[in-house]
């Protein structure tokens, strides 16, 4: 990280931090499946009832897969712009990951008690906090000049694209206190929004 | 990797997406072992009964290990032919992974309630959907020209090799409604088929 | 895998298979900790009783960590000698991994029911089978000429070093039927043996 | 990496050991979330009671995330200084990892029975042992000359920085026997200490 180091070493340290972070994302997204339980010893009709109930768990699984998948795509793009890490960024990245890795917990809560406001509030707080720390990370990276020169223009556009998700998730907290379902609909809106954005951005690329 | 992109950045992003996908496959296939439970506090004869019953769980474990292993081999081959990702392919890849990662859930269901049609139907639907999205992914890659020129001929042969698994898994759904065992036999047929294919392809290689 | 491919592509496919296999080892060895349960809601004396009982689970954890660690060291050495994979080796490697990944299951059984012959027998069968498939893999690699020329002499010494573990684990099956503890002592002997071997090999290296 | 070895082979083996170790760290830190349970079938007020109780589990999660994160940062720095592994270091590294991977077990214990001295004592023993083996690893690396020449000065400063954590964790054992809370406060002191250190080191870098 200091000037006295050779470039090869730098890139090894850099590559290892990025690989560690990608690995944590891959594990967290895969652990989501463990939030779907299969209770042993159910009788015939009990299995049917369980499968009907488990729809909520499967919905929560796909919701969180989309949420962590979106976080990973943003993280993938951001780390492709970096030229270096400094030590505070490594710590900040661990704080960020501690919130990403926590997501399977509110996911299981939401899948099991999806109609309860408590579940929706906790889910919104964890995902909103992860998104807020992610936004703070971009500000830090820009302020400390850790972006590659050729990616600077793209990196400076990121904060304007990233303030919406934490805002919506935090704004859904009071809504979820009234109705868990209404809060969840707000999250789906924010998850589908980048899809629309991406489809509209694709057209000029096709034309070129 | 191509001349029209900044080479270092492109290849880093490409390598990271492939590594993320390989990592998710590795984690999903390893989590399968968690579908085999060990209940605490069993008395002497209870342990024997449990071990006799757990044969179904061990069978489901090996079945799904073979299924995810086959998916990974196909994915390994396909991504070895790619020259680039575009953003819709990254999203499509996440949709594909969300179905691969889900497999431990119907595996646990099949291992615990293997004689129930519901288990076999859910298993066939999840695995069939993953196979169908995988086939769609190949069509997308070919249509968008994301294959390396030297791998184009091999890539064009993939759809003809890949339509059978989703067809068999979806066709097993009505069969499994009548008999879970019959549906499972259809899956074993499709899993052993490529082995026969590979053995027959090996002979000319030995002759050369 | 075929002659018409470029060397760079070959190495990418090769590196990805090795990374996948290393990843599966890393996940399987880490999942061992999940075999140690923490039951909720225990009263004061119940926690003390539980902690006294959990010694067997902690022993089984360290035993299997040593077992998978040894397998990984052997696999690390072997794959460092390879020059290429062919398709049957990829399949054989998956069969091998399906037995490595299974180890947390008999580990949990051994930790929970360590005094029962059934647990020790199942543990010995799974670990012995993994060791036997590992030995068969080395024979296949040698017969198909997949070893780098400069590593051929070292690779040819491997079978003579590798027949002992599967033999001891399979031989411990009838012993464990009489006494689970005696069977476990046989495994400890084979785990500590390479340590002695390594220490004795270190001395000439120090002298040179 | 050195002239006396086949360079490609050495660096592949070296990179694979580092990647395996990084992977085990990434999995262990992510498995921490599984120490937070979500019991099914709670009635309305039962969920509120459970969420109030689960604060201890969430605290233990963040504590252990910080602990494993700190270990990983130290390990990241140390392995960036290495020029090679020898076989005893590979074994020593596995012993070290077996203690890191064990951390989710005392974490779950601490989260569920945080007010019990037994939980705090077991937590301190496991984390203290991991820190002690980590310190021993640095001594071994220095004694065997496995550090790159340009990193030797930095590596020699490591033992003086690393004796504090194991000392504090072991010293907290008798304290935790009197009061679990007092023992936990000692751990927080040691976790926040490097933060202070890092902030003070940052200022000269800003000035340059």
GROMACS .gro file of N, CA and C in nm, chain A residues 25-127:
model
  309
   25UNK      N    1  -1.929  -1.295  -0.098
   25UNK     CA    2  -2.057  -1.279  -0.169
   25UNK      C    3  -2.111  -1.413  -0.218
   26UNK      N    4  -2.024  -1.493  -0.280
   26UNK     CA    5  -2.068  -1.622  -0.335
   26UNK      C    6  -2.121  -1.713  -0.224
   27UNK      N    7  -2.054  -1.711  -0.107
   27UNK     CA    8  -2.097  -1.799   0.002
   27UNK      C    9  -2.229  -1.748   0.061
   28UNK      N   10  -2.238  -1.616   0.083
   28UNK     CA   11  -2.360  -1.560   0.144
   28UNK      C   12  -2.481  -1.588   0.056
   29UNK      N   13  -2.466  -1.573  -0.077
   29UNK     CA   14  -2.581  -1.593  -0.167
   29UNK      C   15  -2.620  -1.741  -0.169
   30UNK      N   16  -2.523  -1.831  -0.151
   30UNK     CA   17  -2.553  -1.974  -0.156
   30UNK      C   18  -2.612  -2.022  -0.024
   31UNK      N   19  -2.571  -1.960   0.089
   31UNK     CA   20  -2.627  -2.000   0.219
   31UNK      C   21  -2.775  -1.968   0.229
   32UNK      N   22  -2.826  -1.880   0.141
   32UNK     CA   23  -2.968  -1.846   0.147
   32UNK      C   24  -3.057  -1.969   0.142
   33UNK      N   25  -3.013  -2.073   0.069
   33UNK     CA   26  -3.098  -2.192   0.056
   33UNK      C   27  -3.120  -2.260   0.191
   34UNK      N   28  -3.026  -2.240   0.285
   34UNK     CA   29  -3.043  -2.302   0.416
   34UNK      C   30  -3.156  -2.238   0.496
   35UNK      N   31  -3.207  -2.122   0.449
   35UNK     CA   32  -3.319  -2.059   0.520
   35UNK      C   33  -3.450  -2.131   0.492
   36UNK      N   34  -3.449  -2.226   0.397
   36UNK     CA   35  -3.568  -2.307   0.370
   36UNK      C   36  -3.553  -2.439   0.444
   37UNK      N   37  -3.636  -2.460   0.544
   37UNK     CA   38  -3.625  -2.581   0.627
   37UNK      C   39  -3.711  -2.693   0.571
   38UNK      N   40  -3.669  -2.817   0.597
   38UNK     CA   41  -3.752  -2.934   0.568
   38UNK      C   42  -3.768  -3.010   0.700
   39UNK      N   43  -3.884  -2.996   0.766
   39UNK     CA   44  -3.903  -3.066   0.893
   39UNK      C   45  -3.921  -3.214   0.871
   40UNK      N   46  -3.855  -3.300   0.953
   40UNK     CA   47  -3.871  -3.444   0.935
   40UNK      C   48  -4.000  -3.493   1.001
   41UNK      N   49  -4.042  -3.611   0.962
   41UNK     CA   50  -4.149  -3.681   1.033
   41UNK      C   51  -4.290  -3.627   1.013
   42UNK      N   52  -4.315  -3.556   0.900
   42UNK     CA   53  -4.451  -3.507   0.877
   42UNK      C   54  -4.538  -3.619   0.821
   43UNK      N   55  -4.664  -3.627   0.862
   43UNK     CA   56  -4.755  -3.723   0.799
   43UNK      C   57  -4.801  -3.668   0.663
   44UNK      N   58  -4.878  -3.748   0.589
   44UNK     CA   59  -4.921  -3.714   0.454
   44UNK      C   60  -4.974  -3.574   0.438
   45UNK      N   61  -5.081  -3.541   0.509
   45UNK     CA   62  -5.140  -3.409   0.492
   45UNK      C   63  -5.048  -3.301   0.548
   46UNK      N   64  -4.966  -3.336   0.648
   46UNK     CA   65  -4.872  -3.240   0.705
   46UNK      C   66  -4.773  -3.191   0.601
   47UNK      N   67  -4.727  -3.281   0.512
   47UNK     CA   68  -4.633  -3.241   0.408
   47UNK      C   69  -4.698  -3.140   0.313
   48UNK      N   70  -4.825  -3.166   0.277
   48UNK     CA   71  -4.895  -3.072   0.188
   48UNK      C   72  -4.908  -2.935   0.253
   49UNK      N   73  -4.946  -2.933   0.382
   49UNK     CA   74  -4.958  -2.806   0.453
   49UNK      C   75  -4.823  -2.736   0.457
   50UNK      N   76  -4.717  -2.814   0.487
   50UNK     CA   77  -4.583  -2.755   0.495
   50UNK      C   78  -4.545  -2.692   0.360
   51UNK      N   79  -4.568  -2.767   0.249
   51UNK     CA   80  -4.528  -2.715   0.119
   51UNK      C   81  -4.606  -2.589   0.084
   52UNK      N   82  -4.736  -2.585   0.122
   52UNK     CA   83  -4.814  -2.463   0.100
   52UNK      C   84  -4.753  -2.347   0.179
   53UNK      N   85  -4.714  -2.372   0.305
   53UNK     CA   86  -4.653  -2.268   0.388
   53UNK      C   87  -4.516  -2.227   0.337
   54UNK      N   88  -4.442  -2.320   0.277
   54UNK     CA   89  -4.304  -2.290   0.240
   54UNK      C   90  -4.296  -2.195   0.121
   55UNK      N   91  -4.411  -2.162   0.059
   55UNK     CA   92  -4.408  -2.063  -0.049
   55UNK      C   93  -4.346  -1.932  -0.001
   56UNK      N   94  -4.377  -1.892   0.122
   56UNK     CA   95  -4.319  -1.770   0.178
   56UNK      C   96  -4.167  -1.781   0.188
   57UNK      N   97  -4.118  -1.900   0.226
   57UNK     CA   98  -3.973  -1.919   0.236
   57UNK      C   99  -3.906  -1.913   0.099
   58UNK      N  100  -3.972  -1.973  -0.002
   58UNK     CA  101  -3.916  -1.972  -0.137
   58UNK      C  102  -3.917  -1.829  -0.193
   59UNK      N  103  -4.025  -1.754  -0.166
   59UNK     CA  104  -4.029  -1.613  -0.208
   59UNK      C  105  -3.915  -1.534  -0.144
   60UNK      N  106  -3.896  -1.551  -0.012
   60UNK     CA  107  -3.789  -1.479   0.059
   60UNK      C  108  -3.652  -1.518   0.003
   61UNK      N  109  -3.637  -1.647  -0.033
   61UNK     CA  110  -3.511  -1.692  -0.093
   61UNK      C  111  -3.482  -1.617  -0.223
   62UNK      N  112  -3.580  -1.612  -0.315
   62UNK     CA  113  -3.556  -1.546  -0.443
   62UNK      C  114  -3.538  -1.394  -0.425
   63UNK      N  115  -3.615  -1.335  -0.331
   63UNK     CA  116  -3.599  -1.192  -0.303
   63UNK      C  117  -3.455  -1.162  -0.260
   64UNK      N  118  -3.404  -1.238  -0.164
   64UNK     CA  119  -3.269  -1.211  -0.112
   64UNK      C  120  -3.162  -1.249  -0.214
   65UNK      N  121  -3.189  -1.351  -0.296
   65UNK     CA  122  -3.094  -1.383  -0.403
   65UNK      C  123  -3.082  -1.263  -0.498
   66UNK      N  124  -3.195  -1.201  -0.531
   66UNK     CA  125  -3.193  -1.082  -0.617
   66UNK      C  126  -3.122  -0.967  -0.546
   67UNK      N  127  -3.148  -0.949  -0.415
   67UNK     CA  128  -3.085  -0.839  -0.340
   67UNK      C  129  -2.933  -0.857  -0.336
   68UNK      N  130  -2.886  -0.975  -0.294
   68UNK     CA  131  -2.740  -0.997  -0.286
   68UNK      C  132  -2.680  -0.995  -0.426
   69UNK      N  133  -2.753  -1.050  -0.524
   69UNK     CA  134  -2.704  -1.046  -0.662
   69UNK      C  135  -2.683  -0.903  -0.711
   70UNK      N  136  -2.778  -0.814  -0.679
   70UNK     CA  137  -2.764  -0.672  -0.715
   70UNK      C  138  -2.644  -0.610  -0.645
   71UNK      N  139  -2.630  -0.637  -0.514
   71UNK     CA  140  -2.513  -0.585  -0.441
   71UNK      C  141  -2.385  -0.633  -0.506
   72UNK      N  142  -2.380  -0.761  -0.543
   72UNK     CA  143  -2.258  -0.815  -0.602
   72UNK      C  144  -2.228  -0.749  -0.737
   73UNK      N  145  -2.332  -0.726  -0.819
   73UNK     CA  146  -2.309  -0.660  -0.947
   73UNK      C  147  -2.253  -0.520  -0.926
   74UNK      N  148  -2.307  -0.445  -0.829
   74UNK     CA  149  -2.254  -0.312  -0.801
   74UNK      C  150  -2.111  -0.319  -0.750
   75UNK      N  151  -2.087  -0.414  -0.660
   75UNK     CA  152  -1.952  -0.432  -0.606
   75UNK      C  153  -1.854  -0.474  -0.716
   76UNK      N  154  -1.899  -0.562  -0.805
   76UNK     CA  155  -1.816  -0.608  -0.917
   76UNK      C  156  -1.773  -0.489  -1.004
   77UNK      N  157  -1.870  -0.402  -1.033
   77UNK     CA  158  -1.843  -0.285  -1.116
   77UNK      C  159  -1.746  -0.191  -1.044
   78UNK      N  160  -1.774  -0.164  -0.916
   78UNK     CA  161  -1.693  -0.069  -0.840
   78UNK      C  162  -1.548  -0.117  -0.828
   79UNK      N  163  -1.527  -0.244  -0.792
   79UNK     CA  164  -1.391  -0.293  -0.772
   79UNK      C  165  -1.317  -0.307  -0.905
   80UNK      N  166  -1.390  -0.313  -1.016
   80UNK     CA  167  -1.326  -0.307  -1.147
   80UNK      C  168  -1.270  -0.169  -1.178
   81UNK      N  169  -1.311  -0.068  -1.101
   81UNK     CA  170  -1.263   0.070  -1.122
   81UNK      C  171  -1.148   0.106  -1.029
   82UNK      N  172  -1.124   0.025  -0.926
   82UNK     CA  173  -1.024   0.060  -0.824
   82UNK      C  174  -0.883   0.043  -0.879
   83UNK      N  175  -0.792   0.128  -0.831
   83UNK     CA  176  -0.651   0.107  -0.860
   83UNK      C  177  -0.578   0.056  -0.737
   84UNK      N  178  -0.638   0.073  -0.617
   84UNK     CA  179  -0.569   0.032  -0.496
   84UNK      C  180  -0.668   0.031  -0.378
   85UNK      N  181  -0.628  -0.040  -0.270
   85UNK     CA  182  -0.696  -0.035  -0.140
   85UNK      C  183  -0.606   0.039  -0.044
   86UNK      N  184  -0.662   0.117   0.048
   86UNK     CA  185  -0.582   0.154   0.165
   86UNK      C  186  -0.642   0.082   0.285
   87UNK      N  187  -0.574   0.088   0.400
   87UNK     CA  188  -0.618   0.008   0.514
   87UNK      C  189  -0.758   0.045   0.563
   88UNK      N  190  -0.792   0.176   0.575
   88UNK     CA  191  -0.930   0.204   0.617
   88UNK      C  192  -1.033   0.145   0.522
   89UNK      N  193  -1.002   0.138   0.391
   89UNK     CA  194  -1.098   0.079   0.297
   89UNK      C  195  -1.114  -0.070   0.323
   90UNK      N  196  -1.004  -0.138   0.361
   90UNK     CA  197  -1.014  -0.281   0.395
   90UNK      C  198  -1.108  -0.299   0.514
   91UNK      N  199  -1.094  -0.212   0.616
   91UNK     CA  200  -1.182  -0.219   0.732
   91UNK      C  201  -1.326  -0.188   0.692
   92UNK      N  202  -1.343  -0.081   0.612
   92UNK     CA  203  -1.476  -0.041   0.566
   92UNK      C  204  -1.541  -0.154   0.486
   93UNK      N  205  -1.460  -0.223   0.405
   93UNK     CA  206  -1.510  -0.336   0.326
   93UNK      C  207  -1.558  -0.449   0.416
   94UNK      N  208  -1.486  -0.471   0.528
   94UNK     CA  209  -1.529  -0.576   0.622
   94UNK      C  210  -1.661  -0.537   0.690
   95UNK      N  211  -1.676  -0.409   0.725
   95UNK     CA  212  -1.802  -0.363   0.784
   95UNK      C  213  -1.917  -0.387   0.684
   96UNK      N  214  -1.892  -0.350   0.558
   96UNK     CA  215  -1.990  -0.373   0.451
   96UNK      C  216  -2.025  -0.522   0.440
   97UNK      N  217  -1.922  -0.608   0.439
   97UNK     CA  218  -1.946  -0.752   0.426
   97UNK      C  219  -2.021  -0.808   0.547
   98UNK      N  220  -1.996  -0.751   0.667
   98UNK     CA  221  -2.066  -0.802   0.785
   98UNK      C  222  -2.218  -0.782   0.772
   99UNK      N  223  -2.259  -0.682   0.694
   99UNK     CA  224  -2.403  -0.660   0.673
   99UNK      C  225  -2.456  -0.747   0.559
  100UNK      N  226  -2.375  -0.766   0.454
  100UNK     CA  227  -2.416  -0.856   0.345
  100UNK      C  228  -2.433  -0.999   0.398
  101UNK      N  229  -2.336  -1.043   0.478
  101UNK     CA  230  -2.337  -1.180   0.530
  101UNK      C  231  -2.453  -1.201   0.626
  102UNK      N  232  -2.500  -1.093   0.689
  102UNK     CA  233  -2.611  -1.104   0.784
  102UNK      C  234  -2.745  -1.129   0.714
  103UNK      N  235  -2.755  -1.095   0.585
  103UNK     CA  236  -2.884  -1.099   0.514
  103UNK      C  237  -2.958  -1.234   0.526
  104UNK      N  238  -2.889  -1.351   0.524
  104UNK     CA  239  -2.966  -1.475   0.541
  104UNK      C  240  -3.050  -1.480   0.670
  105UNK      N  241  -3.008  -1.408   0.775
  105UNK     CA  242  -3.087  -1.408   0.900
  105UNK      C  243  -3.223  -1.341   0.881
  106UNK      N  244  -3.232  -1.212   0.840
  106UNK     CA  245  -3.367  -1.155   0.817
  106UNK      C  246  -3.442  -1.226   0.705
  107UNK      N  247  -3.367  -1.291   0.610
  107UNK     CA  248  -3.435  -1.367   0.505
  107UNK      C  249  -3.514  -1.483   0.565
  108UNK      N  250  -3.449  -1.555   0.657
  108UNK     CA  251  -3.518  -1.668   0.720
  108UNK      C  252  -3.636  -1.617   0.803
  109UNK      N  253  -3.616  -1.502   0.871
  109UNK     CA  254  -3.724  -1.443   0.950
  109UNK      C  255  -3.842  -1.407   0.858
  110UNK      N  256  -3.810  -1.343   0.744
  110UNK     CA  257  -3.914  -1.302   0.651
  110UNK      C  258  -3.986  -1.422   0.590
  111UNK      N  259  -3.909  -1.529   0.561
  111UNK     CA  260  -3.969  -1.648   0.503
  111UNK      C  261  -4.060  -1.720   0.600
  112UNK      N  262  -4.026  -1.714   0.729
  112UNK     CA  263  -4.104  -1.788   0.830
  112UNK      C  264  -4.218  -1.703   0.885
  113UNK      N  265  -4.194  -1.571   0.902
  113UNK     CA  266  -4.294  -1.482   0.961
  113UNK      C  267  -4.317  -1.361   0.869
  114UNK      N  268  -4.346  -1.388   0.741
  114UNK     CA  269  -4.352  -1.282   0.640
  114UNK      C  270  -4.466  -1.185   0.660
  115UNK      N  271  -4.569  -1.225   0.733
  115UNK     CA  272  -4.683  -1.137   0.753
  115UNK      C  273  -4.667  -1.047   0.876
  116UNK      N  274  -4.554  -1.063   0.946
  116UNK     CA  275  -4.533  -0.984   1.067
  116UNK      C  276  -4.450  -0.860   1.036
  117UNK      N  277  -4.490  -0.745   1.088
  117UNK     CA  278  -4.417  -0.620   1.065
  117UNK      C  279  -4.273  -0.629   1.112
  118UNK      N  280  -4.250  -0.698   1.226
  118UNK     CA  281  -4.114  -0.708   1.281
  118UNK      C  282  -4.017  -0.763   1.176
  119UNK      N  283  -4.060  -0.869   1.103
  119UNK     CA  284  -3.973  -0.931   1.003
  119UNK      C  285  -3.938  -0.832   0.893
  120UNK      N  286  -4.040  -0.762   0.840
  120UNK     CA  287  -4.017  -0.668   0.730
  120UNK      C  288  -3.929  -0.552   0.777
  121UNK      N  289  -3.950  -0.505   0.901
  121UNK     CA  290  -3.869  -0.393   0.952
  121UNK      C  291  -3.723  -0.434   0.963
  122UNK      N  292  -3.698  -0.552   1.022
  122UNK     CA  293  -3.560  -0.597   1.038
  122UNK      C  294  -3.493  -0.618   0.902
  123UNK      N  295  -3.566  -0.677   0.808
  123UNK     CA  296  -3.512  -0.698   0.674
  123UNK      C  297  -3.472  -0.564   0.611
  124UNK      N  298  -3.564  -0.465   0.620
  124UNK     CA  299  -3.537  -0.334   0.560
  124UNK      C  300  -3.417  -0.266   0.627
  125UNK      N  301  -3.403  -0.282   0.759
  125UNK     CA  302  -3.292  -0.217   0.830
  125UNK      C  303  -3.158  -0.277   0.788
  126UNK      N  304  -3.151  -0.411   0.778
  126UNK     CA  305  -3.024  -0.475   0.743
  126UNK      C  306  -2.986  -0.442   0.599
  127UNK      N  307  -3.081  -0.458   0.504
  127UNK     CA  308  -3.049  -0.433   0.363
  127UNK      C  309  -3.022  -0.283   0.342
   0.00000   0.00000   0.00000
